[in-house]
Coordinates of C-alpha atoms and ligand atoms in Angstrom, one line a residue:
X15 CA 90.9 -16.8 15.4
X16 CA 92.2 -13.9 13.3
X17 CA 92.0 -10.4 14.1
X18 CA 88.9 -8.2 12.7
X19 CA 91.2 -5.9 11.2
X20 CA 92.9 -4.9 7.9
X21 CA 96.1 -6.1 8.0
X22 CA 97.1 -2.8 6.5
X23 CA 96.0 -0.2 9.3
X24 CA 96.6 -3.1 12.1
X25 CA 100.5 -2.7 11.0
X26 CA 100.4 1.0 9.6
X27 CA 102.7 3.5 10.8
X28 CA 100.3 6.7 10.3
X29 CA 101.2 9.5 12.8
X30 CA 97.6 11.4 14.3
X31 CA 96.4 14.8 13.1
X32 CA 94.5 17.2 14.4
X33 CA 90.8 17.6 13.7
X34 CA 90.4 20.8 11.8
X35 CA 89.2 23.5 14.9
X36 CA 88.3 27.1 13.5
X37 CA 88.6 28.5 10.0
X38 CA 91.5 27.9 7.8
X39 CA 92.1 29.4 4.0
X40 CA 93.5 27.3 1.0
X41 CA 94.6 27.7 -2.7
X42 CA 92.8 23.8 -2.9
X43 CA 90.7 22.3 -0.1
X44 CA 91.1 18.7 -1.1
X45 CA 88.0 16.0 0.5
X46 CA 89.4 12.7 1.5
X47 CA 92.9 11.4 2.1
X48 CA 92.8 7.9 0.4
X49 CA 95.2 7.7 -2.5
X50 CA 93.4 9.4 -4.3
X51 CA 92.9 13.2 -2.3
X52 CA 96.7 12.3 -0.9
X53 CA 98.1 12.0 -4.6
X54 CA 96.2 15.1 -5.6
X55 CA 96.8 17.3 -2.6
X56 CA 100.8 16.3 -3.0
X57 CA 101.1 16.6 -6.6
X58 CA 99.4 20.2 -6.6
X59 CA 101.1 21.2 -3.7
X60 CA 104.4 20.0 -5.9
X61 CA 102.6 22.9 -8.1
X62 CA 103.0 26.1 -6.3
X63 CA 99.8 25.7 -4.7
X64 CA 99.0 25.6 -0.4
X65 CA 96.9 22.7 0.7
X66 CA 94.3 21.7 3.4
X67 CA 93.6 17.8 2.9
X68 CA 90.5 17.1 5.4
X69 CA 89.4 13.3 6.5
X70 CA 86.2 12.5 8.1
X71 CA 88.4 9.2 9.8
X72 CA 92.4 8.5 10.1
X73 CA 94.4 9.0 6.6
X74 CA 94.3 6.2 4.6
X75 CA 91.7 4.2 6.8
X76 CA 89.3 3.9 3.9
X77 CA 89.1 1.8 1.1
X78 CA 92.7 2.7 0.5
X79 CA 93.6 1.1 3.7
X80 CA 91.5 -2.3 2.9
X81 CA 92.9 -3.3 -0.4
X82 CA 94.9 -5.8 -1.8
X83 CA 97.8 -3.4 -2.5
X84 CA 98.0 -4.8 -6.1
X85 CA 99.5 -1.8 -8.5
X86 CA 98.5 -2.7 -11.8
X87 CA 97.4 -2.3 -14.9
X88 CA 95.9 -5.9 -15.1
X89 CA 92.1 -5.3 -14.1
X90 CA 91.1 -8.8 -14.3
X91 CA 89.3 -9.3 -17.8
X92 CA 88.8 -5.5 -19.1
X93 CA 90.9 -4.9 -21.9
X94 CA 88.8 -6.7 -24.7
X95 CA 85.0 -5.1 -23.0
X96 CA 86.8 -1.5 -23.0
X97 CA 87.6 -2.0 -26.4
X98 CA 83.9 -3.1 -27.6
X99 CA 82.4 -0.4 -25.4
X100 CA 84.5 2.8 -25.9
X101 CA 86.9 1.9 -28.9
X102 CA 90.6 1.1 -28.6
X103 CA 91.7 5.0 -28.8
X104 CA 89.9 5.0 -25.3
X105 CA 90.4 2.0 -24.1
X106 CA 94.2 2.7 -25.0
X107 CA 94.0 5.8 -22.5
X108 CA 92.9 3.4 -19.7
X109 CA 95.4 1.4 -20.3
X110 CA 97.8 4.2 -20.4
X111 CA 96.9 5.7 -17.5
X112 CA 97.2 2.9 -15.1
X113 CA 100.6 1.8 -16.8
X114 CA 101.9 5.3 -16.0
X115 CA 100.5 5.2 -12.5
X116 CA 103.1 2.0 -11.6
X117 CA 105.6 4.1 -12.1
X118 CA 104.2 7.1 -10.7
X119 CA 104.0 4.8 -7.1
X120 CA 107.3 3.8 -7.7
X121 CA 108.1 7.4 -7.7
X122 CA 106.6 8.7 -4.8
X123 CA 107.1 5.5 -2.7
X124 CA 111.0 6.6 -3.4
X125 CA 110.8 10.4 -3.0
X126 CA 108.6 10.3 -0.2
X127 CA 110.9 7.7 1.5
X128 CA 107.8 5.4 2.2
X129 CA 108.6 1.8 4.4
X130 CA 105.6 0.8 1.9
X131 CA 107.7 -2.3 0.4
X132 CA 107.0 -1.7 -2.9
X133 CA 107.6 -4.8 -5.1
X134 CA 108.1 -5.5 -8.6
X135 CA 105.8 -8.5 -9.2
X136 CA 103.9 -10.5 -12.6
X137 CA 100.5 -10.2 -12.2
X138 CA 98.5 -13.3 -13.7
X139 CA 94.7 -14.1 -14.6
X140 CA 93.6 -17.3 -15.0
X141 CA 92.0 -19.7 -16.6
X142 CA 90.9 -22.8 -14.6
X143 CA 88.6 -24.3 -17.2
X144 CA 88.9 -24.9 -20.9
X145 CA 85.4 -22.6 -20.9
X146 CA 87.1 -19.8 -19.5
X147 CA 90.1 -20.1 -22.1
X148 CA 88.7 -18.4 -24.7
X149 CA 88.1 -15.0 -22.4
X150 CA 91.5 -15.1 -21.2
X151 CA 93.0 -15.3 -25.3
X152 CA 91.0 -12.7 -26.0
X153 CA 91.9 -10.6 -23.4
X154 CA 95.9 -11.3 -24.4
X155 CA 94.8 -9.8 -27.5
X156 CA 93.2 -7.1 -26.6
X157 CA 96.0 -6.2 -24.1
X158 CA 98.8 -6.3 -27.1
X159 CA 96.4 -4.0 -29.1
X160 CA 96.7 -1.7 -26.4
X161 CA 100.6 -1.7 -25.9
X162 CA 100.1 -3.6 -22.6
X163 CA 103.3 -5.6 -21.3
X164 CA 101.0 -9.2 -21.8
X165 CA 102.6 -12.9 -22.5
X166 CA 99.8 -16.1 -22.6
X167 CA 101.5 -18.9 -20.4
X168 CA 101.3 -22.0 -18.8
X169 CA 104.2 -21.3 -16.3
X170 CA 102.2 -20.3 -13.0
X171 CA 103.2 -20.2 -9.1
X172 CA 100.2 -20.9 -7.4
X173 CA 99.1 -24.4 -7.3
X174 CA 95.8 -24.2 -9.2
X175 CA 94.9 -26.5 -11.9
X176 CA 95.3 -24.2 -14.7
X177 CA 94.1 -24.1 -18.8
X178 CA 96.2 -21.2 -19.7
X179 CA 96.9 -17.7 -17.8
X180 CA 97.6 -13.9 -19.0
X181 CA 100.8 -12.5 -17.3
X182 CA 101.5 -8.7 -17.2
X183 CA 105.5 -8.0 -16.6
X184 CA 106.7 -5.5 -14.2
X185 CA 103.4 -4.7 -12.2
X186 CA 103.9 -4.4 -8.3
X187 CA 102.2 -4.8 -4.3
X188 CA 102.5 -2.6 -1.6
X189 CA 101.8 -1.9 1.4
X190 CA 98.8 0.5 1.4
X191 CA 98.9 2.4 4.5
X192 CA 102.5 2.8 4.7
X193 CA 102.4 4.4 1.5
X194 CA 99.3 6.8 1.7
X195 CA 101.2 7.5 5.6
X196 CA 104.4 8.9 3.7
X197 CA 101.9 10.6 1.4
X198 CA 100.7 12.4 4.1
X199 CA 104.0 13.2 5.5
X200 CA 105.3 14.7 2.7
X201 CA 102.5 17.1 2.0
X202 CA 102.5 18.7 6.0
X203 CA 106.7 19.0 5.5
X204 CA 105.7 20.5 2.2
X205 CA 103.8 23.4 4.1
X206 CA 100.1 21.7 3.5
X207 CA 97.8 20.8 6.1
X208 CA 96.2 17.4 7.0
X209 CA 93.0 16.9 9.5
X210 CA 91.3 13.7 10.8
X211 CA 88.6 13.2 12.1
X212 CA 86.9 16.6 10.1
X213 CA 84.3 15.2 8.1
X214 CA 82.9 17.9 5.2
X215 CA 79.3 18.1 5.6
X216 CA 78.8 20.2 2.2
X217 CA 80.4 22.7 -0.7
X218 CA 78.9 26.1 -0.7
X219 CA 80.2 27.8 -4.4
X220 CA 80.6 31.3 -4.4
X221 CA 81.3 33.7 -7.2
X222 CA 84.7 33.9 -6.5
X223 CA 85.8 31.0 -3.9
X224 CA 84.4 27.8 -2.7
X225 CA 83.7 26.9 1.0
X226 CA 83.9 23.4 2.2
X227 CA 82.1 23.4 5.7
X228 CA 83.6 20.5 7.8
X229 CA 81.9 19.5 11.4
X230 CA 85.0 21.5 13.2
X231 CA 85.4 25.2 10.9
X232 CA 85.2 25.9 7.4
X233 CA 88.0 25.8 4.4
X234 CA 87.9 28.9 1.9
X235 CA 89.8 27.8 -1.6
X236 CA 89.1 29.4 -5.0
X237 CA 89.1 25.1 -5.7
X238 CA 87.9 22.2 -4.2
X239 CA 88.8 18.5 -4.8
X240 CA 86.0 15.4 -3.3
X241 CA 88.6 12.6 -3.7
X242 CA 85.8 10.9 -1.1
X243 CA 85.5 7.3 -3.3
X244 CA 82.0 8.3 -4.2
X245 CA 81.3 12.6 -4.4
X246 CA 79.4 12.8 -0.9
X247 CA 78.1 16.6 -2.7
X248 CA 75.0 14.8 -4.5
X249 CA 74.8 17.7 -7.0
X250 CA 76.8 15.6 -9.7
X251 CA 74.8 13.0 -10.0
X252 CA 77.3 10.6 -9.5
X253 CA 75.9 8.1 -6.8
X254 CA 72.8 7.2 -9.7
X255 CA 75.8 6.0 -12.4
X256 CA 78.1 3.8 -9.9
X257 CA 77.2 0.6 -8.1
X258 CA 79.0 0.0 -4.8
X259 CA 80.1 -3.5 -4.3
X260 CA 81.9 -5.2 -0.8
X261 CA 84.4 -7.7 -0.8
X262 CA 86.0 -9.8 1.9
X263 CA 90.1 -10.6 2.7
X264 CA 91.7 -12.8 4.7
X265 CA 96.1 -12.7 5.4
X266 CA 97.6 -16.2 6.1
X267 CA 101.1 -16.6 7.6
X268 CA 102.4 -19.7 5.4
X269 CA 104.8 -22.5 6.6
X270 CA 106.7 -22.5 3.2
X271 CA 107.4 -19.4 0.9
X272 CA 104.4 -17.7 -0.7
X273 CA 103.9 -18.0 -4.8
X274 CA 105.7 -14.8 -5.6
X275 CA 103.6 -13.9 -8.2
X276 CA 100.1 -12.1 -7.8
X277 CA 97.1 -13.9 -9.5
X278 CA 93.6 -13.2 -9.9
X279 CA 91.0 -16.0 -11.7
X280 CA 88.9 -14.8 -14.5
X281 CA 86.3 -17.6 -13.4
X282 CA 83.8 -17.4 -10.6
X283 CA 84.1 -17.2 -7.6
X284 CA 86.8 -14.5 -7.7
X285 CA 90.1 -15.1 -5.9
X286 CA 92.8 -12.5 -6.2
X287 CA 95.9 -13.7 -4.2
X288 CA 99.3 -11.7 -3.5
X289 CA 102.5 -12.5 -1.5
X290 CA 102.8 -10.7 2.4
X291 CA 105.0 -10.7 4.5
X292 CA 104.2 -10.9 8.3
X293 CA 107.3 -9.6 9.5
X294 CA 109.8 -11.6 7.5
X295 CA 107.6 -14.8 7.7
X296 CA 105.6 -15.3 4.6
X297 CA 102.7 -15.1 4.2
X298 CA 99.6 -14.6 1.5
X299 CA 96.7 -12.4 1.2
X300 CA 93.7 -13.8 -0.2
X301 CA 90.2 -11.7 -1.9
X302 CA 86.9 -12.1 -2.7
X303 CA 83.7 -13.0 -2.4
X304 CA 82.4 -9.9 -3.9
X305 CA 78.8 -8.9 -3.6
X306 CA 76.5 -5.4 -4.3
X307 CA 76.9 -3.7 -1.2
X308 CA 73.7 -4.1 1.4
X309 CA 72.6 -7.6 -0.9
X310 CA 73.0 -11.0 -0.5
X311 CA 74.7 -12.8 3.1
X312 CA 76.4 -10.7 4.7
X313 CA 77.9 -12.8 7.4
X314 CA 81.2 -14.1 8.4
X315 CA 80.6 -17.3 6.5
X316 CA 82.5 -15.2 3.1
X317 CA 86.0 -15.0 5.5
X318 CA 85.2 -18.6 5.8
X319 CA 84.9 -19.7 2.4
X320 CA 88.3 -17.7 1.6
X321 CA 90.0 -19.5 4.4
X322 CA 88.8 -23.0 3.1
X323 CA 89.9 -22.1 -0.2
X324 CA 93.5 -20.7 1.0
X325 CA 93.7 -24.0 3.1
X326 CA 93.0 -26.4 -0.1
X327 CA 95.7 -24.4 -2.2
X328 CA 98.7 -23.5 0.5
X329 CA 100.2 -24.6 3.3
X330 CA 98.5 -22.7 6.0
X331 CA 99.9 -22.2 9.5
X332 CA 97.6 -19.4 10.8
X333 CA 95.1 -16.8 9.5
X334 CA 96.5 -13.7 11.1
X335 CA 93.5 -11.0 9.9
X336 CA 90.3 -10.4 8.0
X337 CA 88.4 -7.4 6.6
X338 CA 86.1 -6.3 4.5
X339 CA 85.7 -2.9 2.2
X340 CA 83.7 -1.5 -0.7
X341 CA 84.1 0.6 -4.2
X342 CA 82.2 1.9 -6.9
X343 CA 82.3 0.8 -10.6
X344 CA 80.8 3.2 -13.1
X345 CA 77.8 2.2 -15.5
X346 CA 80.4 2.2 -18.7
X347 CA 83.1 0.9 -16.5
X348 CA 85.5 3.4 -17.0
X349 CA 85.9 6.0 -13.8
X350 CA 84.6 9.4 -13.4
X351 CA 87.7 12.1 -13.0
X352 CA 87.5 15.7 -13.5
X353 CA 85.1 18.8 -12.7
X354 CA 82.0 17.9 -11.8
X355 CA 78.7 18.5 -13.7
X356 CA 76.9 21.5 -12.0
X357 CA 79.8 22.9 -9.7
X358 CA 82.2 25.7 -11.1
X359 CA 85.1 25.2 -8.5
X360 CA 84.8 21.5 -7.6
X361 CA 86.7 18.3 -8.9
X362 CA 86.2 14.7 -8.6
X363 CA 87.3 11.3 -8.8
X364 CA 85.2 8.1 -8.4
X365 CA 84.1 4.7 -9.7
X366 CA 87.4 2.9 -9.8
X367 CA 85.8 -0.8 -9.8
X368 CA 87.8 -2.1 -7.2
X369 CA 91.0 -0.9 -8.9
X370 CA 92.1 2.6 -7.4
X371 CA 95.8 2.1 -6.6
X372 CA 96.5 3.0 -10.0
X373 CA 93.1 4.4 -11.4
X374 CA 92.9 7.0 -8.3
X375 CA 96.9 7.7 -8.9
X376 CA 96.1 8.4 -12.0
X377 CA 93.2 10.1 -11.6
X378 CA 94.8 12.4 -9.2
X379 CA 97.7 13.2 -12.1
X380 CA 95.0 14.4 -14.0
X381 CA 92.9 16.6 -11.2
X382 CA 96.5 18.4 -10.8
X383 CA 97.0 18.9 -14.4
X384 CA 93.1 20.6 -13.8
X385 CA 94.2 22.7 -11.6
X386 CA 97.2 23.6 -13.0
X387 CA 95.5 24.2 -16.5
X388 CA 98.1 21.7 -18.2
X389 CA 96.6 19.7 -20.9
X390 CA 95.7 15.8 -19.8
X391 CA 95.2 13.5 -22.4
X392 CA 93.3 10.9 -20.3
X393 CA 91.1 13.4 -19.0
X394 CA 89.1 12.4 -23.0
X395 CA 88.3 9.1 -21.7
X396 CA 87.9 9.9 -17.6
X397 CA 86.0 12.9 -18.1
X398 CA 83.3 13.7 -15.4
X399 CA 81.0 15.7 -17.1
X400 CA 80.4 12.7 -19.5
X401 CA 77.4 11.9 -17.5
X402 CA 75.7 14.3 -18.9
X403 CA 75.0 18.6 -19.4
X404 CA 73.5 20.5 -16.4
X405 CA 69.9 19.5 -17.4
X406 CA 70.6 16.0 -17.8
X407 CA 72.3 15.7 -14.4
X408 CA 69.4 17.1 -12.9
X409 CA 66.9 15.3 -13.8
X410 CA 69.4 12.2 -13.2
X411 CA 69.4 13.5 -9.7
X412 CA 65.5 13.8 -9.5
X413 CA 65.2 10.4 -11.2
X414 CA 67.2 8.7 -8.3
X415 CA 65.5 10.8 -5.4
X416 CA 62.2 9.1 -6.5
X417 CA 63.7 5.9 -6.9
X418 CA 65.6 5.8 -3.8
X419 CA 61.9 7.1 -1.8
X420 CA 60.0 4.5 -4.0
X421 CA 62.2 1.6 -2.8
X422 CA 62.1 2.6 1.1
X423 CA 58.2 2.7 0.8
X424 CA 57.9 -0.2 -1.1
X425 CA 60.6 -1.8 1.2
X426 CA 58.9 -0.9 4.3
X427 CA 55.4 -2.1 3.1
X428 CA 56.7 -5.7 3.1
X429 CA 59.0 -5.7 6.0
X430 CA 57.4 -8.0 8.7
X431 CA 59.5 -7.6 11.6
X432 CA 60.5 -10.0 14.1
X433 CA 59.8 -9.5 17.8
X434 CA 63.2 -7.6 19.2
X435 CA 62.7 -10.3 21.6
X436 CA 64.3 -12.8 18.8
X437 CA 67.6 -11.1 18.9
X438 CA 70.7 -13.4 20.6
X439 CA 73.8 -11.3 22.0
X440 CA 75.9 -11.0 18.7
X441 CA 72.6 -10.9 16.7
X442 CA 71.2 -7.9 14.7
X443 CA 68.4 -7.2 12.3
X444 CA 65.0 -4.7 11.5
X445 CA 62.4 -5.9 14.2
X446 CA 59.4 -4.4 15.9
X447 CA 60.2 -2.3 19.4
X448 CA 56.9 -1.1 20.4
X449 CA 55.1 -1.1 17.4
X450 CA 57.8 0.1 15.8
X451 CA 60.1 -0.7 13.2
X452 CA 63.3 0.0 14.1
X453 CA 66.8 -1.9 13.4
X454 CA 68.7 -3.6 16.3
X455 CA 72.1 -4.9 17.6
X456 CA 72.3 -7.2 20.9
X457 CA 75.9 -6.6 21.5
X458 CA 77.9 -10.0 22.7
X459 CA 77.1 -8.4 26.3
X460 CA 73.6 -8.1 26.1
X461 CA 72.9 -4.4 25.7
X462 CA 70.7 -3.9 22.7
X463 CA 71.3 -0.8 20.4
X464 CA 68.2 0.5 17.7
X465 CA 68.4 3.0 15.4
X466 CA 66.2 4.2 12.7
X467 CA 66.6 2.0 9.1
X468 CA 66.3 5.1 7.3
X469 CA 69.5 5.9 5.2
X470 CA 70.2 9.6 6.1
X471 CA 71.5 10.2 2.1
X472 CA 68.4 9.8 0.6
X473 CA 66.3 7.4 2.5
X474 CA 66.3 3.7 1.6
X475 CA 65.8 1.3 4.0
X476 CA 69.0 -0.2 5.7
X477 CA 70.1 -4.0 6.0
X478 CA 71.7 -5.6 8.4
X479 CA 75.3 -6.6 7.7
X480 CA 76.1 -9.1 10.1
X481 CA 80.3 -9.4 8.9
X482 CA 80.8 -6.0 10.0
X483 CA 77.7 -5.5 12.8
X484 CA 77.1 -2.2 10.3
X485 CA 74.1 -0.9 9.0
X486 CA 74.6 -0.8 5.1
X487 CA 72.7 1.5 2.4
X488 CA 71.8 -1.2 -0.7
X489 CA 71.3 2.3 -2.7
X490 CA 74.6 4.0 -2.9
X491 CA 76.7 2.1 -0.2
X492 CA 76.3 4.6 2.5
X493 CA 77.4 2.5 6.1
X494 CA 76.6 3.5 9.8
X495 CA 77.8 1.5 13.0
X496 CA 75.1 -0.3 14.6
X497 CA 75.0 3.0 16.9
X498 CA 74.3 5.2 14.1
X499 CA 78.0 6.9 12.9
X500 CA 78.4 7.4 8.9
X501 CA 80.9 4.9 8.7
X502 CA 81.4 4.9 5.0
X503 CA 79.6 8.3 2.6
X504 CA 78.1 9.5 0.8
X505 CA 75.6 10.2 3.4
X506 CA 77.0 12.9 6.2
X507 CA 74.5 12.9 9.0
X508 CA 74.2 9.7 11.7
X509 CA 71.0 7.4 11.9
X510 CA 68.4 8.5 14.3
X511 CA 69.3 6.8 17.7
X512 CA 66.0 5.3 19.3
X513 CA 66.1 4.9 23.1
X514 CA 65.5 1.8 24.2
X515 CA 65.5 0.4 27.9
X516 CA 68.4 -1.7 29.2
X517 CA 67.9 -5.6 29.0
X518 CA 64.6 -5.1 26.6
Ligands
LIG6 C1 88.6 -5.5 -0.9 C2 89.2 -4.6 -2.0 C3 90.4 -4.9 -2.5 C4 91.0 -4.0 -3.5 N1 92.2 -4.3 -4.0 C5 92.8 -3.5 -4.9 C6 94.1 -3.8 -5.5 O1 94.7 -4.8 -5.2 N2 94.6 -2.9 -6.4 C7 93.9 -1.7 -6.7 O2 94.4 -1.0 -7.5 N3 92.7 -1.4 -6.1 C8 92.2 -2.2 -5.2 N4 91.0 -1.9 -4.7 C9 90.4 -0.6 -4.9 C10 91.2 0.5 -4.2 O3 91.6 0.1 -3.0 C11 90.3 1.7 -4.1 O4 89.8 2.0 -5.4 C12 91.1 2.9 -3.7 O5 91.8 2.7 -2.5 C13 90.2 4.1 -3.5 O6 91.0 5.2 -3.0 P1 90.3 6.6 -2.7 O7 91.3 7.5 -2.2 O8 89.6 7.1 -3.9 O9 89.2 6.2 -1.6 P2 89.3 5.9 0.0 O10 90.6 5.2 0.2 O11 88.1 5.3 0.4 O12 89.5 7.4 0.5 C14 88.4 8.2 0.6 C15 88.5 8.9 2.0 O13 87.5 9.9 2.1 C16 87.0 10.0 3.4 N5 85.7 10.6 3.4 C17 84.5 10.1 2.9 N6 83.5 11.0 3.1 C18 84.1 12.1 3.6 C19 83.6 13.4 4.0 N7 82.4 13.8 3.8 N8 84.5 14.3 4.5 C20 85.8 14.0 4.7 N9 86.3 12.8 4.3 C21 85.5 11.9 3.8 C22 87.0 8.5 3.8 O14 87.0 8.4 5.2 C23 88.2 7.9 3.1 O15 89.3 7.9 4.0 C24 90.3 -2.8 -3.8 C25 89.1 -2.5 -3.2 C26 88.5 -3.4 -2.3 C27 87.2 -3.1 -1.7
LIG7 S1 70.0 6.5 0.0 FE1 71.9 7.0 -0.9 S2 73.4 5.9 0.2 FE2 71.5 5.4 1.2

């Protein structure tokens, strides 16, 4: 049985820092150290300016640290849909953007003397059926529109039955943590700051600084940067124009060398597939079975479908790990970067539809251009304020508040909970507890744990996800352990605990 456990933070070699304790000043406060908040708070810092980078868990041990570690432009099928949406100047920026970002990895992964094994690879999507064909031709026109380094083959090194696939040349993988690890080193050796376990609770703007107040002190900085995946500061109205959506991974160790290349299929069910190395054995990591976060089966049976599927196509000797993570794709699919709507001194970046390696690099080039009042040409096609003037937001923001309290009455009117009787050690779910509804984990030793289904964000009703005994929010992917913790924003505050005896 494999290890519950990225493969990326189970083989990381992240030193600890300290959880911010008192008061601390800033020239930027930046929120978040995934690649995104790391990228920024180095890339500024390379500007003249002192950082304080605060993390509410262990750097990189969000989504960062749960990826596939593929750095590429290739987004799947996007190209030809950016095109018809925002028009090729705009889609040409995207593509741009994360081009530039390869290199930009390559870069830092060098300068920062990283032990992130960054590799040149081909990235490939698939067609397996003569229906999906057509998509894939048009996508290999799209990309050559856009500049994009994009050849239509038949020559593929995963054994799939194949109708035709679209390579990209020069694209690469990494090792996630590693790199977002030397990230982090470089910015302390740099003079910046970097504190775990510090999770911001809010952004206070003053006329002439910002104050981010953290649960251990609070960071003063004329600027602020929430590189958080999605803004947990609800004032930009971000969380009511991006979806979240989970997906599941599994890491093999192979008997014979892994396909070197990195493939993704453009038909259903996704499977995304790179080359690891366990060690030096090879091995193969393996992605999908994507799903809007809190909906559908949440249950171990998704590891198990990837597993079957890796078993039909390689030559398994062992499944070594399997996790599961979550990100946010924007209603017009392209991310949100930039100052936010409503805030004078604060900056975002979010929305990066499962591809933030390069999107969040990228976007963090672009927050340190911001703050360095350099001209970014991306920043047209990016920009946050897009969603909308001050007004608009607002009433975006009040929109989704009813929505969001509409759905958990709604929700609760129909819940008929089970007895808490019902629940088997390992088994959790929303069931009755003296008259009251409450949701509940029997841990595998018998001890139950209940806590309030009440998302602490703005209060929809929780499901149970049984993959990751969490708690998960199916309005804006907020996630709590089954006793309570935020495990994943935007909300801040923990569930409600509810005491319950021992052995109920
Ligand atoms: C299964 C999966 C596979 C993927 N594969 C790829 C891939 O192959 N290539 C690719 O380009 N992209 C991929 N992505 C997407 C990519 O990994 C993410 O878009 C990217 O890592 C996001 O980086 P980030 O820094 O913005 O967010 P994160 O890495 O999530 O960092 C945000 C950090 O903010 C912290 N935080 C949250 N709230 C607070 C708070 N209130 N106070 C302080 N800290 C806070 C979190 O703890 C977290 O560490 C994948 C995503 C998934 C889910
Ligand atoms: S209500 Fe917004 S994440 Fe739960």
């Amino acid at each position: 049985m494999s290890q519950h456990r990225s493969v990326w933070l189970a083989t990381s070699d992240a030193p600890a820092y300290p959880a911010l304790a008192g008061d601390v000043t800033a020239d930027v406060a930046v929120v978040g150290a995934g690649i995104t908040g790391l990228t920024a708070a180095l890339l500024i810092q390379r500007g003249g300016r002192r950082v304080v980078v605060v993390e509410a868990g262990r750097v990189g041990g969000g989504t960062t640290g749960h990826t596939t570690g593929k750095v590429t432009s290739q987004h799947s099928l996007i190209y030809r849909d950016l095109i018809e949406r925002h028009g090729e100047a705009r889609a040409r920026l995207y593509a741009e953007a994360n081009e530039q970002a390869i290199d930009v990895i390559a870069r830092l992964a060098e300068e920062t003397e990283a032990d992130c094994r960054f590799e040149r690879a081909p990235a490939y999507v698939y067609a397996e059926t003569a229906d999906q064909r057509g998509a894939v031709e048009a996508e290999h026109a799209a990309a050559l529109r856009l500049g994009l380094p994009a050849t239509l083959t038949t020559e593929f090194d995963l054994p799939v039955d194949i109708a035709v696939a679209l390579r990209f040349d020069d694209q690469a993988h990494i090792h996630a943590s590693r790199y977002t690890a030397a990230l982090a080193r470089a910015i302390v050796a740099g003079g910046g700051e970097v504190f775990e376990h510090s999770r911001a609770m809010g952004i206070e703007e003053r006329r002439d600084e910002a104050v981010v107040h953290t649960e251990g002190g609070d960071i003063r900085a004329p600027q602020v940067v929430v590189a958080t995946l999605l803004p947990f500061v609800d004032r930009g109205g971000f969380f009511a124009r991006a979806q979240p959506g989970r997906s599941y991974g599994v890491a093999a160790r192979l008997r014979g060398d892994a396909p070197a290349g990195m493939h993704i299929s453009a038909g259903s069910p996704t499977r995304s597939t790179r080359p690891w190395v366990d060690g030096d054995r090879p091995g193969v990591i393996v992605v999908g079975e994507s799903h809007p976060t809190g909906e559908g089966d949440q249950t171990p049976a998704r590891w198990g479908e990837l597993e079957r599927w890796t078993r039909e196509h390689l030559d398994v000797e062992s499944f070594e790990y399997r996790w599961s993570s979550q990100d946010y794709v924007t209603v017009d699919g392209i991310p949100y970067v930039g100052r936010s709507p409503r805030m004078a001194r604060t900056l975002v970046a979010t929305g990066f539809r499962k591809w933030g390696l390069t999107n969040g690099t990228a976007a963090a080039r672009m927050l340190a251009d911001l703050v360095d009042g350099r001209d970014n040409p991306w920043l047209e096609a990016f920009d946050a304020t897009r969603i909308g003037g001050a007004a608009a937001v607002k009433k975006l923001v009040e929109a989704n508040v009813h929505v969001a309290t509409r759905f958990v009455g709604d929700r609760i009117a129909r819940l008929r909970p089970a007895s808490v009787a019902h629940l088997e050690p390992g088994d959790g779910g929303v069931v009755d507890l003296d008259g009251h509804t409450v949701g509940a984990y029997r841990d595998p030793g018998g001890e139950l744990h209940a806590v309030s289904v009440t998302c602490t964000h703005l209060g929809c009703t929780l499901r149970w996800n049984g993959a990751e005994t969490s708690w998960d929010c199916p309005c804006h992917g907020s996630r709590f352990s089954y006793e309570g913790a935020v495990l994943d924003g935007p909300a801040v505050r923990p569930l409600e605990r509810i005491d319950v005896d021992r052995g109920t």
